[in-house]
Short mmCIF file of C-alpha atoms in Angstrom, two decimals:
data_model
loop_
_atom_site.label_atom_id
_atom_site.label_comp_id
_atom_site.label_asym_id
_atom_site.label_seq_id
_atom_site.Cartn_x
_atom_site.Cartn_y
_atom_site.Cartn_z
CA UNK A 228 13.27 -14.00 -1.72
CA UNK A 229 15.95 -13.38 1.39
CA UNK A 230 15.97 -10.22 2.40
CA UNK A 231 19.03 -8.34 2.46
CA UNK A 232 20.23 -6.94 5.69
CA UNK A 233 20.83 -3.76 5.94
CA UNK A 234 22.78 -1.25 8.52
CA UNK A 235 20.58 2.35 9.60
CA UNK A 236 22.86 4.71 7.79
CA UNK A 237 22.79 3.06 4.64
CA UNK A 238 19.02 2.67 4.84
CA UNK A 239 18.96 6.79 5.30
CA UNK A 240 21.99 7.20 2.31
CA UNK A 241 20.02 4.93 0.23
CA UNK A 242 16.59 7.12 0.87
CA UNK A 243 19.48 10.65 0.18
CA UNK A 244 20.72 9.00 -2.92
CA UNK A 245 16.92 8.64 -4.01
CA UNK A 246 16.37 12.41 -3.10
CA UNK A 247 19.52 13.25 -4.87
CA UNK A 248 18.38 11.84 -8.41
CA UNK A 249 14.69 12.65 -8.01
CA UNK A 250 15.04 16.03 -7.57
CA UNK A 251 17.16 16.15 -11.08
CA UNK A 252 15.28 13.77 -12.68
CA UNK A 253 12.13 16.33 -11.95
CA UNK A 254 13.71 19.55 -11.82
CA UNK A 255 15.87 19.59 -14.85
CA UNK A 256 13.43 19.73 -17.74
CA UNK A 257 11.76 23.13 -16.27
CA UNK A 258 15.29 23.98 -15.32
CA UNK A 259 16.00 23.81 -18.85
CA UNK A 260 13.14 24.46 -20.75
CA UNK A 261 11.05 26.25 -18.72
CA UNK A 262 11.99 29.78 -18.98
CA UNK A 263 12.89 29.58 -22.22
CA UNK A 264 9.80 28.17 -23.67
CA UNK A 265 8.27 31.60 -20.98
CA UNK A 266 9.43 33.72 -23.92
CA UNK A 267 8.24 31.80 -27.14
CA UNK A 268 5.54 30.35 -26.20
CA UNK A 269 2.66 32.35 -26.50
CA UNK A 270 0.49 31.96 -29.36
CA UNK A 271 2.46 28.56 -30.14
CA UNK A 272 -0.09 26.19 -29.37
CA UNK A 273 2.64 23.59 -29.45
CA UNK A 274 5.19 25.14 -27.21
CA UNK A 275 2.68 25.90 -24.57
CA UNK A 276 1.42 22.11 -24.46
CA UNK A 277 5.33 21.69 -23.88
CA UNK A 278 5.97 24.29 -20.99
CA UNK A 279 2.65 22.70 -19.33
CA UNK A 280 4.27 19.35 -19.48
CA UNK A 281 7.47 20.16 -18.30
CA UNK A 282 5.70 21.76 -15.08
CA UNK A 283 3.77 18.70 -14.51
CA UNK A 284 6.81 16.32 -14.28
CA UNK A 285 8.18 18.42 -11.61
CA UNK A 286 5.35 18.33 -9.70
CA UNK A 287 5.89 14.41 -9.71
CA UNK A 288 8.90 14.82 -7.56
CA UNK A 289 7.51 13.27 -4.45
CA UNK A 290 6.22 10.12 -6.51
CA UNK A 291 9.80 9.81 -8.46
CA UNK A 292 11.74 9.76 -5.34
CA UNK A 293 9.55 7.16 -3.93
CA UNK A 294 10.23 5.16 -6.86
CA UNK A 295 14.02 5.87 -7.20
CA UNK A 296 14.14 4.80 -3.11
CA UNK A 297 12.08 1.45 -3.59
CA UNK A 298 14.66 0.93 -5.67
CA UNK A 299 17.87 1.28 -4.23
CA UNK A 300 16.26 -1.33 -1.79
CA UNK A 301 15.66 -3.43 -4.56
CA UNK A 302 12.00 -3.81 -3.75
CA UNK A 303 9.89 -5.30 -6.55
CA UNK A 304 7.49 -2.98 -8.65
CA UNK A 305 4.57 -3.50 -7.08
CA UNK A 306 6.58 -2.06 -3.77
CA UNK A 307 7.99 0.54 -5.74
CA UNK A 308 4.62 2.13 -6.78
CA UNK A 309 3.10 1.95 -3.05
CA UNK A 310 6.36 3.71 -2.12
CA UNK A 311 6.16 6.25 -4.75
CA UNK A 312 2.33 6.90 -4.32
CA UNK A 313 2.90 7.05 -0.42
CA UNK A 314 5.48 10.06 -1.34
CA UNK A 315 3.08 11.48 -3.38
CA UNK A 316 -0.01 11.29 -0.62
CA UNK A 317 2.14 12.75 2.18
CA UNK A 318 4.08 14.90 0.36
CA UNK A 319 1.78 18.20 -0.60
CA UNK A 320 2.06 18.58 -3.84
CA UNK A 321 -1.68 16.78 -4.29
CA UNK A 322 -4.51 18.99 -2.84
CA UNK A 323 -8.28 17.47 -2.48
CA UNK A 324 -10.16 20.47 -3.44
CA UNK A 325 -14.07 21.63 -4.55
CA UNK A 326 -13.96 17.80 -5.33
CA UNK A 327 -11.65 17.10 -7.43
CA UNK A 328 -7.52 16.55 -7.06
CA UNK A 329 -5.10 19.31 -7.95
CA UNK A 330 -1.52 19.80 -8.25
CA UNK A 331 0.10 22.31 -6.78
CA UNK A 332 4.39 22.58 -6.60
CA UNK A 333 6.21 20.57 -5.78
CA UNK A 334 5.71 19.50 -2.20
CA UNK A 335 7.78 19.83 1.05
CA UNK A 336 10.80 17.68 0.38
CA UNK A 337 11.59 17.04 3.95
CA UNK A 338 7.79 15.46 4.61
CA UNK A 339 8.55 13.76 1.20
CA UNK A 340 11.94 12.36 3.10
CA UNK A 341 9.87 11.21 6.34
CA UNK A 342 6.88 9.69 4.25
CA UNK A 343 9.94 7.60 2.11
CA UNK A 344 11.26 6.05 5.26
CA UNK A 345 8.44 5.48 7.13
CA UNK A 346 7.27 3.46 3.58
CA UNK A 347 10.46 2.14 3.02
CA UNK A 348 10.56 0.67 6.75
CA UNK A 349 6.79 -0.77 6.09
CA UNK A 350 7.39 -1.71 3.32
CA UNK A 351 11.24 -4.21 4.65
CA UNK A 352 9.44 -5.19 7.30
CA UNK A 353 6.03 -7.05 6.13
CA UNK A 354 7.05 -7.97 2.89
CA UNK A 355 7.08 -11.82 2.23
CA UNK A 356 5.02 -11.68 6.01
CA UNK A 357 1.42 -11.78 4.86
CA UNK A 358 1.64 -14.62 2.05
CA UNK A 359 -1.32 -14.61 -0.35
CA UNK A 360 -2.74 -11.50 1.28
CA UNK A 361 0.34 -9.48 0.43
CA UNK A 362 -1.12 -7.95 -2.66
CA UNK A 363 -4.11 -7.40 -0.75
CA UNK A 364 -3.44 -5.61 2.19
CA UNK A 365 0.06 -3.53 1.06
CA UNK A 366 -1.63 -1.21 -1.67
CA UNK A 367 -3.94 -0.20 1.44
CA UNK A 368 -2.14 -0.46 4.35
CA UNK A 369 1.21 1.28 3.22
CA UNK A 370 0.03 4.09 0.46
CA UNK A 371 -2.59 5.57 3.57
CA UNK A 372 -0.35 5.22 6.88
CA UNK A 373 2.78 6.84 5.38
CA UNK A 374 0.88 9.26 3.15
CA UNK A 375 -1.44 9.70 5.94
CA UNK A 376 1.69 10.40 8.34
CA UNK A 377 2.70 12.73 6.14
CA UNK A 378 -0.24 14.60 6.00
CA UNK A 379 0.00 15.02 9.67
CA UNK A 380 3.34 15.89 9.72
CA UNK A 381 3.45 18.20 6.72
CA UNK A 382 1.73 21.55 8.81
CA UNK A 383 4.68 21.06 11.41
CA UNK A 384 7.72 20.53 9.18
CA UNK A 385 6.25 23.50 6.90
CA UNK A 386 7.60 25.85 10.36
CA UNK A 387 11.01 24.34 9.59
CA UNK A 388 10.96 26.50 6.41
CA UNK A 389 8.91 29.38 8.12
CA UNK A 390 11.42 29.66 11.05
CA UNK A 391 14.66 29.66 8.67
CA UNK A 392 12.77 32.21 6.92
CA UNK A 393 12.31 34.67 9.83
CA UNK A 394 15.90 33.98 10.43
CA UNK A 395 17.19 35.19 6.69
CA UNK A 396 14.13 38.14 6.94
CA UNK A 397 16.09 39.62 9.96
CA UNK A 398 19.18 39.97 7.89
CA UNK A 399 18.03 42.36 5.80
CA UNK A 400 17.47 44.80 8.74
CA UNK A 401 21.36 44.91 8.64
CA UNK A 402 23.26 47.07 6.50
CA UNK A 403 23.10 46.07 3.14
CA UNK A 404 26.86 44.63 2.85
CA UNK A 405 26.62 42.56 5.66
CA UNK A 406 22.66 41.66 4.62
CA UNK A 407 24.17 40.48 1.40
CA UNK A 408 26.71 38.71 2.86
CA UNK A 409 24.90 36.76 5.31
CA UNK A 410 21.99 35.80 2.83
CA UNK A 411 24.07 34.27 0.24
CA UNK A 412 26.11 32.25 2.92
CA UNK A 413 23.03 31.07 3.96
CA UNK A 414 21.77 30.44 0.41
CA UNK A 415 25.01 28.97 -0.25
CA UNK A 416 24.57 26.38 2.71
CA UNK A 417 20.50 25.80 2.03
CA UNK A 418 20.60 25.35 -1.54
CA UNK A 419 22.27 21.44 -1.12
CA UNK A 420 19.72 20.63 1.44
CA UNK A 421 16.08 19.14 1.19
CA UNK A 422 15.19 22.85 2.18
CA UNK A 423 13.44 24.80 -0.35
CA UNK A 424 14.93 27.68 -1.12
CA UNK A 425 12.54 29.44 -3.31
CA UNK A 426 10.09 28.64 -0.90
CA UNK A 427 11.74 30.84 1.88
CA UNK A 428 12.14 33.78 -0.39
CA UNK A 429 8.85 33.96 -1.83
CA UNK A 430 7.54 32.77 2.33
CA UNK A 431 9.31 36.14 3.38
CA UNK A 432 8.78 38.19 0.27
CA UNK A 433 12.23 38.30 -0.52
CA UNK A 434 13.06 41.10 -3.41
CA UNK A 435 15.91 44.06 -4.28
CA UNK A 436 19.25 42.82 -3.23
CA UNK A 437 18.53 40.79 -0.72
CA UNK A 438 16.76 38.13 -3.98
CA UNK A 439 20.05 39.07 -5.92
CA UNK A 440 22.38 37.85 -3.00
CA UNK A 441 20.12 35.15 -2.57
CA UNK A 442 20.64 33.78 -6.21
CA UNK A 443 24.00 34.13 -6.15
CA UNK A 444 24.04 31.89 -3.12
CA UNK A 445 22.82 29.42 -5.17
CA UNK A 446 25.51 30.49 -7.66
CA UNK A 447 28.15 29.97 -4.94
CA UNK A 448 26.72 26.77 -4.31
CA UNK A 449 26.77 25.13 -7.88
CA UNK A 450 30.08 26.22 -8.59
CA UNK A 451 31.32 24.81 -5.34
CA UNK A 452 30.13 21.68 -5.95
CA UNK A 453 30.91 21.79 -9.85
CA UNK A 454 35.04 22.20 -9.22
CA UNK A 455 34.55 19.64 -6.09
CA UNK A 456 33.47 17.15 -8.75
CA UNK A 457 35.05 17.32 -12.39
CA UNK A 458 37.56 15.31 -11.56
CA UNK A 459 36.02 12.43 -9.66
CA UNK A 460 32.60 11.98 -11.65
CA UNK A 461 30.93 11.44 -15.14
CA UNK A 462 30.50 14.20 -17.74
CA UNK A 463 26.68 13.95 -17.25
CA UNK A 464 26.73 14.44 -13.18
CA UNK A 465 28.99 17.37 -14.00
CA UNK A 466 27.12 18.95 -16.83
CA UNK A 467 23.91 18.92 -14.65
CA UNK A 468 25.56 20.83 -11.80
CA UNK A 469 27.03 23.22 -14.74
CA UNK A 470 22.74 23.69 -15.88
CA UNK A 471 22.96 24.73 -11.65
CA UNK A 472 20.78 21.93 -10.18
CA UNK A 473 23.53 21.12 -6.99
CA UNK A 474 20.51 19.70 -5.12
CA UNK A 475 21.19 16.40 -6.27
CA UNK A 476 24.40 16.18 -4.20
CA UNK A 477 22.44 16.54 -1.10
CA UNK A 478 23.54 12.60 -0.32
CA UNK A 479 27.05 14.04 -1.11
CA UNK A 480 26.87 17.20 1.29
CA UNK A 481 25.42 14.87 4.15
CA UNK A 482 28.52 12.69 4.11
CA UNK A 483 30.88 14.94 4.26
CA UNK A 484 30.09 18.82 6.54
CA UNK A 485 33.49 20.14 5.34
CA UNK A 486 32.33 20.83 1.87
CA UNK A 487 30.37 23.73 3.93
CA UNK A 488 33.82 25.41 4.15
CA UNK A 489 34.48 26.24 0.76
CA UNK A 490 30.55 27.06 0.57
CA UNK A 491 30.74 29.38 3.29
CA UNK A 492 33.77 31.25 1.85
CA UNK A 493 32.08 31.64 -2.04
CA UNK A 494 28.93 32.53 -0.23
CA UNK A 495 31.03 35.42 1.36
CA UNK A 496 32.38 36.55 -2.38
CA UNK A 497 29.19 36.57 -3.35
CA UNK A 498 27.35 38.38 -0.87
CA UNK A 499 30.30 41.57 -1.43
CA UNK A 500 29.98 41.01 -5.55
CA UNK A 501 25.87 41.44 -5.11
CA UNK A 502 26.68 44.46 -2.79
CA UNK A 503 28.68 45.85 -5.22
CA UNK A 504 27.31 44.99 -8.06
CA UNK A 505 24.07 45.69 -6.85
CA UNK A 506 22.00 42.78 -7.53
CA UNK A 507 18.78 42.63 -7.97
CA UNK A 508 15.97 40.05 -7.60
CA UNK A 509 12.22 39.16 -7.01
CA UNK A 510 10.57 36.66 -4.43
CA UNK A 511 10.18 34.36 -7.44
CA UNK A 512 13.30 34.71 -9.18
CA UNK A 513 15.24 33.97 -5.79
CA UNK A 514 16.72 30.81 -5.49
CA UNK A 515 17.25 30.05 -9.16
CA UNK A 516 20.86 31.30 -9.71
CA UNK A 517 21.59 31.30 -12.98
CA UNK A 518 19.64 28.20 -14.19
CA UNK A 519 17.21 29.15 -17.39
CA UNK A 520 18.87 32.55 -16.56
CA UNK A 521 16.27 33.62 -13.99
CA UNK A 522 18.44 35.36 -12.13
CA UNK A 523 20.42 37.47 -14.45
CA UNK A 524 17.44 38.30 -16.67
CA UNK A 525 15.42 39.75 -13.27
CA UNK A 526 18.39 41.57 -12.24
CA UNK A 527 19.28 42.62 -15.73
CA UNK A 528 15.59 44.20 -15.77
CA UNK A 529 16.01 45.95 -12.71
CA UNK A 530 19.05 47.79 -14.06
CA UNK A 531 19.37 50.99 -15.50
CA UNK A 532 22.09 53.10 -17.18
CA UNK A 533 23.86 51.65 -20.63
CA UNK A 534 22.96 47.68 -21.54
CA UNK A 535 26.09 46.85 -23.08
CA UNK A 536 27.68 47.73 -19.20
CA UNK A 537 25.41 45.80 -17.39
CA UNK A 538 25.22 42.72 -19.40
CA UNK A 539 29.15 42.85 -18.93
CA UNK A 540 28.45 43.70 -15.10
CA UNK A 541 25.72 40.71 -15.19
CA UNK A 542 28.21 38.26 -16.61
CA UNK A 543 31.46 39.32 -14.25
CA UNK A 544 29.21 38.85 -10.98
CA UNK A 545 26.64 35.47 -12.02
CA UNK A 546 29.59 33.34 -13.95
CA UNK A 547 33.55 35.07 -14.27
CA UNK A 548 33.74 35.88 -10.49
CA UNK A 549 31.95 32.65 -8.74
CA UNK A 550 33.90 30.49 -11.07
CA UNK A 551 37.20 32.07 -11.17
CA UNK A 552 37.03 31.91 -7.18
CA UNK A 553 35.59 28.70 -6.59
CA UNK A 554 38.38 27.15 -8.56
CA UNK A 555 40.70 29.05 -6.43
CA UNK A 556 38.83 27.92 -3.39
CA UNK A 557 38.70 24.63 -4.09
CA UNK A 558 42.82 23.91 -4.45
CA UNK A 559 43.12 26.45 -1.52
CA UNK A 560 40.66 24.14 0.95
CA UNK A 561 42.87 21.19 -0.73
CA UNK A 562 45.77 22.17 0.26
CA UNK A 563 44.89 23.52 3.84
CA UNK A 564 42.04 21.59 5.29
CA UNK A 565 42.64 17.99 6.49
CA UNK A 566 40.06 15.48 4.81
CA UNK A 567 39.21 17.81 2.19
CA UNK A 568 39.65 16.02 -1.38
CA UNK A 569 38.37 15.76 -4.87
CA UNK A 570 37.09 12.18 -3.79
CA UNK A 571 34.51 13.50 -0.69
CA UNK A 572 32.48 15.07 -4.12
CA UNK A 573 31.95 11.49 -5.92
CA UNK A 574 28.36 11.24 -6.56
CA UNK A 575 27.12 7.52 -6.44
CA UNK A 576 24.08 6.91 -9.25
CA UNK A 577 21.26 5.08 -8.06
CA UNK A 578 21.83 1.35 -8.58
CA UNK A 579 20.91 -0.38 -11.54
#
């Protein structure tokens, strides 16, 4: 087998395009299903077994990614399982505890980023070197220094996500217009990053309006990115930033900053239509948007007064508002901003 050649960026866009389609591949069922099946499934034997399984395939995110990268380098199987249980090792999402393995979330997709390449880089670099040993030495070698990396690293890139946390707690010792303002920009800006976002609100105990600007920063962000690419990709790309899951254009945000123009400027609508509105939210329901709901149902329960207004309220400020504006945003930043086209949004699929 010759190995291709390959340049450093598109060794990183290759390991991006793998986050981009793991972290749909994973997230979507439970972004689907999940709270739905919250509300039926309780004394449905059936339905539970369900929600329990479509919890477990998230937490495989780590191992799916792995996978998804091994194969954009066209690696054979056997390399894409090392890869993908190397994520899985290193990434956090499997705990060694009171003797026996547990898993718990989804991991720290940033560790899960730095295990990937480190594997990845093994991986290009001895294979076809060892000969008959190959199938020997790999499984070990590979799987336990990347994962084991990993495990080193994870405690370190964890403060990554504990410093931008302290940064978005100290906005909400601001008024509460510019609070709401500044936490859904930064939502807005997070949310197509390997950050986690629920992870910082539920790390800083995020709640009241500062969770409801919070989700509709992620609200900002998914309708950015959904008017960015209607025109330029395939129905199903489009319908699964339309469910709200815009962290699969990660890849797509990397490659091109300016889209955080137009994400800055529907962060700032919805940071005044939370204000105004006033949104609510929980540490756990931050982060989710609209997808399954969670973030109009948690608000919607933390309203009072008539619920015919505030489901009409609800529905102006999580989906006529961001969408109306984002459309209006996005031919505004086409026809002002130098570079800024319906073409910097096309989402490449892992190769086939």
């Amino acid at each position: 087998m010759v190995k291709e050649q390959i340049t450093t960026k598109q060794f990183l866009m290759n390991v991006l395009n793998a986050v981009g389609a793991g972290v749909v591949i994973a997230l979507l069922p439970n972004a689907l299903l999940g709270e739905l099946l919250k509300f039926f499934k309780d004394g449905n034997q059936f339905l539970e077994i369900i929600y329990q399984l479509v919890v477990i395939i998230q937490s495989f995110m780590a191992f799916i990614i792995g996978v998804l990268a091994a194969h954009q380098f066209k690696f054979s199987g056997a390399g894409a399982t090392m890869i993908g249980v190397s994520a899985m090792l290193g990434s956090g999402a499997l705990q060694f505890k009171d003797g026996a393995v547990q898993l718990k979330g989804i991991g720290d997709i940033i560790n899960v980023i730095l295990v990937v390449i480190i594997a990845c880089l093994l991986f290009y670099i001895l294979q076809n070197k060892l000969g008959s040993l190959e199938m020997i030495i790999l499984p070990v070698l590979i799987p336990i220094v990347s994962g084991g990396i990993g495990l080193i690293t994870l405690p370190y890139i964890a403060k990554v996500t504990q410093g931008l946390g302290g940064i978005i707690n100290s906005f909400t010792e601001l008024n509460p217009l510019l609070m709401s303002i500044l936490i859904c920009v930064a939502y807005s800006l997070l949310m197509v990053t390997p950050i986690s976002v629920v992870a910082i609100a539920t790390a800083i105990g995020l709640s009241g309006l500062g969770s409801g600007a919070a989700n509709l920063g992620i609200v900002a962000a998914c309708v950015t990115f959904l008017f960015g690419s209607l025109r330029v990709n395939a129905a199903g790309v489009n319908i699964v930033l339309l469910i709200g899951a815009a962290k699969m254009m990660i890849p797509v945000y990397f490659k091109n900053l300016i889209i955080a123009v137009p994400l800055t400027i529907n962060g700032i609508i919805g940071g005044v239509v939370a204000y105004l509105a006033n949104i609510q939210g929980t540490p756990m329901s931050a982060g989710f948007g609209y997808t399954g709901l969670v973030g109009p149902i948690n608000a919607y329960n933390r309203m009072g007064g008539d619920p015919t207004t505030n489901i009409i309220i609800l529905a102006f400020a999580f989906f006529v508002i961001p969408f109306t504006c984002a459309f209006i945003v996005h031919l505004l930043c086409k026809k002002f901003i130098k570079g800024y086209s319906d073409e910097i949004y096309r989402f490449e699929l892992p190769k086939q």
